[in-house]
mmCIF file of C-alpha atoms in Angstrom:
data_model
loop_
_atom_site.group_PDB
_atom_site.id
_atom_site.type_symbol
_atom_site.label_atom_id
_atom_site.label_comp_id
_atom_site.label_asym_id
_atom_site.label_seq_id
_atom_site.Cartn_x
_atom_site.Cartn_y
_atom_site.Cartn_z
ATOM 1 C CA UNK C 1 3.283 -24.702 3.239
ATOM 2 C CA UNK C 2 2.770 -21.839 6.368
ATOM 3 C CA UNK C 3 6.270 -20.541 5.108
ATOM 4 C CA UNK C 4 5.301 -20.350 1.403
ATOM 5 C CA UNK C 5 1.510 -18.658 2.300
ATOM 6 C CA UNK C 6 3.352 -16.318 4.405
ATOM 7 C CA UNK C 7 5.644 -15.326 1.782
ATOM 8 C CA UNK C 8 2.853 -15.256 -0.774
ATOM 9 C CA UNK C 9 1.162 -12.621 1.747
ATOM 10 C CA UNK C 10 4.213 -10.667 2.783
ATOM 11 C CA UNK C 11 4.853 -10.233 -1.205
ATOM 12 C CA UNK C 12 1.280 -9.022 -1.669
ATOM 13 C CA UNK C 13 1.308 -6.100 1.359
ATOM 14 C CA UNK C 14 4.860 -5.403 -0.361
ATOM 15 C CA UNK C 15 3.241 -4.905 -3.826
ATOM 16 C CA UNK C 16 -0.059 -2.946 -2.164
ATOM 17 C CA UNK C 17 1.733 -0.894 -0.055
ATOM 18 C CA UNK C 18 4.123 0.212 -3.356
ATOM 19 C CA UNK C 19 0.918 1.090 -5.179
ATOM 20 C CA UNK C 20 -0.261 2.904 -1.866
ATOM 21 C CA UNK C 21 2.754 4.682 -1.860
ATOM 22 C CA UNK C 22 2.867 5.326 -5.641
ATOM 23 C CA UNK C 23 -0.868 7.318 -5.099
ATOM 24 C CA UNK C 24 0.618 8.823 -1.888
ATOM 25 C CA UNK C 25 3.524 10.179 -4.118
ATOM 26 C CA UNK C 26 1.319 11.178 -7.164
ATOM 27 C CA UNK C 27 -1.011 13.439 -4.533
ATOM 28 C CA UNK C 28 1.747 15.095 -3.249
ATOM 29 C CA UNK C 29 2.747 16.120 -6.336
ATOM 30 C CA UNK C 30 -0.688 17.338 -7.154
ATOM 31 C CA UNK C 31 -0.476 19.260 -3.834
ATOM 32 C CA UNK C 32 3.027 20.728 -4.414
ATOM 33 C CA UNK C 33 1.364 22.402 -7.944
ATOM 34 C CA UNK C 34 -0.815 25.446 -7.697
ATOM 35 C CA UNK C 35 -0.765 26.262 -11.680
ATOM 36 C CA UNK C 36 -2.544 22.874 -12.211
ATOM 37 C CA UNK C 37 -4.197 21.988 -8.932
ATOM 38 C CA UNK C 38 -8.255 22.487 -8.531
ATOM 39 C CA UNK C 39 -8.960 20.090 -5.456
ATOM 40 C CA UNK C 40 -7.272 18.414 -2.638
ATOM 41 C CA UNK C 41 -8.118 15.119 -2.589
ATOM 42 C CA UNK C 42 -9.591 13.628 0.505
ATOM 43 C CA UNK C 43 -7.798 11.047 2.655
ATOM 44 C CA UNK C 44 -9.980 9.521 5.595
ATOM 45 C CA UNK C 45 -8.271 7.187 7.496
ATOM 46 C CA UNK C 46 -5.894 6.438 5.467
ATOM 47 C CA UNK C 47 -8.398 6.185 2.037
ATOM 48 C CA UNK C 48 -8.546 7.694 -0.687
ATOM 49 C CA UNK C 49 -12.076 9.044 -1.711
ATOM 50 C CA UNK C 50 -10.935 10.552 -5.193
ATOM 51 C CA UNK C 51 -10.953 8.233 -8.180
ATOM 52 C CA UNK C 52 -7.878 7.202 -9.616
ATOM 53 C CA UNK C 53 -9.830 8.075 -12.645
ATOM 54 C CA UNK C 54 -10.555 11.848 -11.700
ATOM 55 C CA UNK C 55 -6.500 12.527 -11.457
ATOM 56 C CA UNK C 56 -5.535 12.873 -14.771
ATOM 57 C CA UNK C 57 -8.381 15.016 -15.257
ATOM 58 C CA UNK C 58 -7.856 17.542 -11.864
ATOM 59 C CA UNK C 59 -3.966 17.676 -13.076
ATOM 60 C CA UNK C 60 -4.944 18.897 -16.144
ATOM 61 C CA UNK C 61 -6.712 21.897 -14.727
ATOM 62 C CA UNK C 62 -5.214 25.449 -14.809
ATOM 63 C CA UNK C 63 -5.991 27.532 -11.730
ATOM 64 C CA UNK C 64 -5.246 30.205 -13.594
ATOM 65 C CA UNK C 65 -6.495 30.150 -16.569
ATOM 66 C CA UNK C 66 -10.076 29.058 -15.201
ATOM 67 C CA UNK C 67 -13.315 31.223 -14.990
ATOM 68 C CA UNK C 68 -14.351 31.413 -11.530
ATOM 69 C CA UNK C 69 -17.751 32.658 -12.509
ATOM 70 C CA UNK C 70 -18.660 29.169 -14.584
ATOM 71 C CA UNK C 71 -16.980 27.033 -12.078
ATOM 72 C CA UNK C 72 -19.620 24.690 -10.487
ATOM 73 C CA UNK C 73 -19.249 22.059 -7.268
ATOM 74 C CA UNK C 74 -21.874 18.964 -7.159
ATOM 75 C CA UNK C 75 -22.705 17.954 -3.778
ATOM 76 C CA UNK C 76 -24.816 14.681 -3.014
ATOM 77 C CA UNK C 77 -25.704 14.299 0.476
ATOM 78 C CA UNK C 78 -28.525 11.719 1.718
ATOM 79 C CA UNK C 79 -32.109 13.742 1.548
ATOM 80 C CA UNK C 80 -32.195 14.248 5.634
ATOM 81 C CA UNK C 81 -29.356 16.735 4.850
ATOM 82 C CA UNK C 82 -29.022 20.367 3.464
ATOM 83 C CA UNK C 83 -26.625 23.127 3.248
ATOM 84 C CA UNK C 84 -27.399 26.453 3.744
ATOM 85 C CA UNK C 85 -25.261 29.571 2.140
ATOM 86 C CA UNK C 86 -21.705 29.629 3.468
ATOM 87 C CA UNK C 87 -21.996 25.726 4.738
ATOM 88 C CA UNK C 88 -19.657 24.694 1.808
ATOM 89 C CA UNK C 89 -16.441 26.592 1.420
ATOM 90 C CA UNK C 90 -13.776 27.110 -1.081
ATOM 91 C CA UNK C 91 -10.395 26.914 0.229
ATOM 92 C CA UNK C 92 -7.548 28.528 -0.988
ATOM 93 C CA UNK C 93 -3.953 28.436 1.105
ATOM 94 C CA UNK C 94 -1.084 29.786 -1.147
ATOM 95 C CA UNK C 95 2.391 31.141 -0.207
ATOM 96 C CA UNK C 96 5.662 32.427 -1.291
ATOM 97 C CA UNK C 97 7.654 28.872 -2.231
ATOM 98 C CA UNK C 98 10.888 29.006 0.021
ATOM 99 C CA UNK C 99 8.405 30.511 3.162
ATOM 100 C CA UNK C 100 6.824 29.046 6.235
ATOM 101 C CA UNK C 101 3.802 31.203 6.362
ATOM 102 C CA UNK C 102 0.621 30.871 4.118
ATOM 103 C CA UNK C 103 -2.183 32.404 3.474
ATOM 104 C CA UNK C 104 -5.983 31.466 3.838
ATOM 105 C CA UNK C 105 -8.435 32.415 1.679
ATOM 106 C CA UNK C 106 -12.137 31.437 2.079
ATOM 107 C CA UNK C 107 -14.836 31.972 -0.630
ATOM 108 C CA UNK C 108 -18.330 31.383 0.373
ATOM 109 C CA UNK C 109 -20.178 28.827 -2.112
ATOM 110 C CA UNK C 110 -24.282 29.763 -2.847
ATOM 111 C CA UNK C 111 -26.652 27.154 -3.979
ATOM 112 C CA UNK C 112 -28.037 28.170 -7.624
ATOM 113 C CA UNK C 113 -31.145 25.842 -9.443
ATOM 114 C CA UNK C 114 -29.768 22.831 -11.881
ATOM 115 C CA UNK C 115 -29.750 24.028 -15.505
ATOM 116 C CA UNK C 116 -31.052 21.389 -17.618
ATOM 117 C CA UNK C 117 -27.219 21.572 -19.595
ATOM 118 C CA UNK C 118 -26.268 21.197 -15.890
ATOM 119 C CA UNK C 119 -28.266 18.140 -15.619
ATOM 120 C CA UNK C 120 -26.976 16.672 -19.020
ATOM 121 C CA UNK C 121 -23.048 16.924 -17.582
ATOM 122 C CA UNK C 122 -24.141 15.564 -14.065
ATOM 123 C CA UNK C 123 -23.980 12.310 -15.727
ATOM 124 C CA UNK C 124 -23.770 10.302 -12.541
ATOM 125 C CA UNK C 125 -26.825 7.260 -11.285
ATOM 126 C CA UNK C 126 -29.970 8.616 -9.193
ATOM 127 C CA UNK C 127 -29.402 6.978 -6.120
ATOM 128 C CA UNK C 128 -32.562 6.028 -3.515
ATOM 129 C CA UNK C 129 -32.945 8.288 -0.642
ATOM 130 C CA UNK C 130 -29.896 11.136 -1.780
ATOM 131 C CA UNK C 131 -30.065 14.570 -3.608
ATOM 132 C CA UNK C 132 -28.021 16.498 -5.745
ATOM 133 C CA UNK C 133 -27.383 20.350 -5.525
ATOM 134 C CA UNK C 134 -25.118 22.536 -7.622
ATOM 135 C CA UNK C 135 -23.160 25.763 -6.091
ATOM 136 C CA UNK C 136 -21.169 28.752 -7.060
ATOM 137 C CA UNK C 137 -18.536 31.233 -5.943
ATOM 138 C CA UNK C 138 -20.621 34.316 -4.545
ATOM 139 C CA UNK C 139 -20.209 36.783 -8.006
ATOM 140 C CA UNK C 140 -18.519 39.307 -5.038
ATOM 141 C CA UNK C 141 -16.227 36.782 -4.212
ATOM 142 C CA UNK C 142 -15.142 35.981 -8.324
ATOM 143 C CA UNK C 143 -13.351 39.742 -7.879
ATOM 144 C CA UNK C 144 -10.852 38.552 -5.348
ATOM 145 C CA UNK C 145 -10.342 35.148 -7.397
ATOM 146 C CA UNK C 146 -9.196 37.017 -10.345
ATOM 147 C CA UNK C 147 -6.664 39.283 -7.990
ATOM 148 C CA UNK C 148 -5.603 36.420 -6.544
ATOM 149 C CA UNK C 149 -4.972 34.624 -10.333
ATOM 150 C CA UNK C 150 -3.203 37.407 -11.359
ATOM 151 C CA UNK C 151 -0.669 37.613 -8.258
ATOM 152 C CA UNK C 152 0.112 34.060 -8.827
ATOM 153 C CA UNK C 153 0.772 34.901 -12.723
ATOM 154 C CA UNK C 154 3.191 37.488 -11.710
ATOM 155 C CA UNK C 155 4.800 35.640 -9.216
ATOM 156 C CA UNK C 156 5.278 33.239 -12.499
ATOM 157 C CA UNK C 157 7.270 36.174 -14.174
ATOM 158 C CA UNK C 158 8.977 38.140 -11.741
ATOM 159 C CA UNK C 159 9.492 35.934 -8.902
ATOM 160 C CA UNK C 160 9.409 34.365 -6.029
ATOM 161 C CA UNK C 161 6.552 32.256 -7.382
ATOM 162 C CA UNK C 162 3.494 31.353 -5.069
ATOM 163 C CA UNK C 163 2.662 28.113 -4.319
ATOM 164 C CA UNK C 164 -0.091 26.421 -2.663
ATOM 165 C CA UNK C 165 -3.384 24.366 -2.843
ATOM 166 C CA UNK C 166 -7.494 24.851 -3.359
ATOM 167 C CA UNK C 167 -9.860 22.678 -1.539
ATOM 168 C CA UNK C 168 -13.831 22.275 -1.468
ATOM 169 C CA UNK C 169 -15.103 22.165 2.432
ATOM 170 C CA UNK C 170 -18.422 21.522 4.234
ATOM 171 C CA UNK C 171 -18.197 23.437 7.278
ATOM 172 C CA UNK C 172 -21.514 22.684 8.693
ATOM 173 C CA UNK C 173 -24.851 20.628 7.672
ATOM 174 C CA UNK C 174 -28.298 20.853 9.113
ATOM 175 C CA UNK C 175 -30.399 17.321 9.769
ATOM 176 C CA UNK C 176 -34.037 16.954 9.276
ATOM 177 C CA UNK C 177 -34.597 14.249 12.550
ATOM 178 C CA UNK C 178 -32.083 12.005 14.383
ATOM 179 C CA UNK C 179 -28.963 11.060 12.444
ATOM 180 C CA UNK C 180 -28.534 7.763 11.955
ATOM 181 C CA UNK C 181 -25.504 6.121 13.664
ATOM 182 C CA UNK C 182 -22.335 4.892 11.669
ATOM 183 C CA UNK C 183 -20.946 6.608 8.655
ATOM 184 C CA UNK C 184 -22.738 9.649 6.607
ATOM 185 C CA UNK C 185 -21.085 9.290 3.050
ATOM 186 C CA UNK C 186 -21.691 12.121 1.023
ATOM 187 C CA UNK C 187 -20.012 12.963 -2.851
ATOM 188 C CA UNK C 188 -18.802 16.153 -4.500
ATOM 189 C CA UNK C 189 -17.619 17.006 -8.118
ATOM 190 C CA UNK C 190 -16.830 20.203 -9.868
ATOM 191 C CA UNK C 191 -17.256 21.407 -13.268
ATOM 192 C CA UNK C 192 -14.371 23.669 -13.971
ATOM 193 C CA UNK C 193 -15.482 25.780 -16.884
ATOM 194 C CA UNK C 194 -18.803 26.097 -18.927
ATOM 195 C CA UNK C 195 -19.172 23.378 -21.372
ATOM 196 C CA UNK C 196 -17.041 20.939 -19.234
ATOM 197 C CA UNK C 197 -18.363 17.688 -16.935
ATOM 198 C CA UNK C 198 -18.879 17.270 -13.542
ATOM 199 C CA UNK C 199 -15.958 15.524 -12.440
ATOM 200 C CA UNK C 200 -15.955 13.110 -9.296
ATOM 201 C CA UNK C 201 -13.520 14.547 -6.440
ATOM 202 C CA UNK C 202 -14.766 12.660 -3.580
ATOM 203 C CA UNK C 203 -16.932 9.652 -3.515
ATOM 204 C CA UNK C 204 -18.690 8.497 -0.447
ATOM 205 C CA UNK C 205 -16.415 10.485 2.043
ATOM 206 C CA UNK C 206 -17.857 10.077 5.519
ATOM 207 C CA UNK C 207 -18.850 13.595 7.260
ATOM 208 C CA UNK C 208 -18.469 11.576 10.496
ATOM 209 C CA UNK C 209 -14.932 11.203 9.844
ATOM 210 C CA UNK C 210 -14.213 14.697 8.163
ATOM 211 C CA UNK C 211 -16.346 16.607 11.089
ATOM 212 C CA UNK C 212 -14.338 14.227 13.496
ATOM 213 C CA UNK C 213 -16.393 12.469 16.059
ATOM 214 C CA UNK C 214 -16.335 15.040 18.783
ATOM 215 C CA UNK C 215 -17.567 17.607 16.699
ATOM 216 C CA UNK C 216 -20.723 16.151 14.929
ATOM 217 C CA UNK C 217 -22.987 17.948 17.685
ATOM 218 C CA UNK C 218 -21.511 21.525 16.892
ATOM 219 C CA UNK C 219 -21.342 20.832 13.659
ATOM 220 C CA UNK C 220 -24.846 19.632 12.748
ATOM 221 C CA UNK C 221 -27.609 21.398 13.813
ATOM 222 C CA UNK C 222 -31.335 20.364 12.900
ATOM 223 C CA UNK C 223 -32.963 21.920 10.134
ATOM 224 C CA UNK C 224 -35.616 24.817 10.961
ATOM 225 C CA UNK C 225 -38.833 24.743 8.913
#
């Protein structure tokens, strides 16, 4: 009876870890795309924070085809934190396919009010003691995006194509009193063009664990005012 549970067992971390490696498999090919590749989706210790649900959606998306000026990013944090301007990031790394070295580009995000239309396509539960704030790509900062688009759709054409990946990123956070110990799960989505939803990219990621431990103090001051 041990011998047939342990079989039973070994057969189902066989099957989970082929699923785990079938996601694993699916993200890197998401991450090898730039043409249709919005958001890198978090791993935190080994789990995955981006709904199976939200992957057909971010393949579909066309990085350059898209309208950095209507793009929006959702970000629910618990109430005791905000984000100031350039707290939250976008992340671009690209390179010439066949090459070593990449580039990094960063694009400072700017909180803007919730539009009631906003509102309607944030279609996701009030939850107790968190709050919800929309953000956009500096208008400055759209300029560069549509260079940027352009270089890739060239490098489409006459060669050697670019490659690379585009990721959302809290950099810092500021805390209104003591942070509470354990985990700080926090959610972000993105609404790629103008009449689009919000979709989910991360759901209850843990700043502790994407600020690592060590750097929580430099990384969260307290809030002034």
């Amino acid at each position: 009876m041990a011998d047939s549970f342990l079989r039973g067992l070994f057969a189902r971390s066989r099957r989970a870890s082929h699923r785990n490696l079938q996601v694993r498999q699916m993200l890197t090919l998401i991450l090898s795309r730039f043409i249709r590749l919005l958001v890198l989706p978090l791993f935190l210790s080994g789990c995955m924070t981006t709904p199976v649900s939200s992957i057909p959606k971010l393949m579909r998306l066309d990085f350059l085809t898209m309208n950095f000026e209507h793009v929006r990013v959702g970000l629910q944090l618990p109430t005791f934190l905000s984000l100031r301007a350039g707290d939250a990031v976008m992340i671009i790394r690209s390179g010439i396919e066949g090459v070593k070295d990449r580039t990094v580009e960063t694009f400072e995000l700017i909180e803007e009010d919730m539009s009631e239309a906003d509102r309607a396509r944030f279609s996701v539960k009030n939850r107790a003691g968190w709050g919800t704030t929309v953000w956009r790509i500096k208008p400055e900062d759209v300029a560069r995006l549509t260079v940027l688009q352009e270089k890739v759709r060239r490098s489409r054409i006459e060669g050697p194509r670019i490659r690379g990946s585009t990721e959302i990123e809290i950099l810092r956070v500021c805390a209104a009193g003591t942070l509470p110990s354990g985990p700080i799960y926090f959610s972000t989505y993105i609404k790629p063009a103008e009449n689009e939803d919000y979709i989910p990219m991360s759901i209850d990621a843990d700043l502790v664990k994407v600020f690592g431990a060590a750097q929580i103090a430099t990384r969260v001051s307290r809030c002034e005012g």
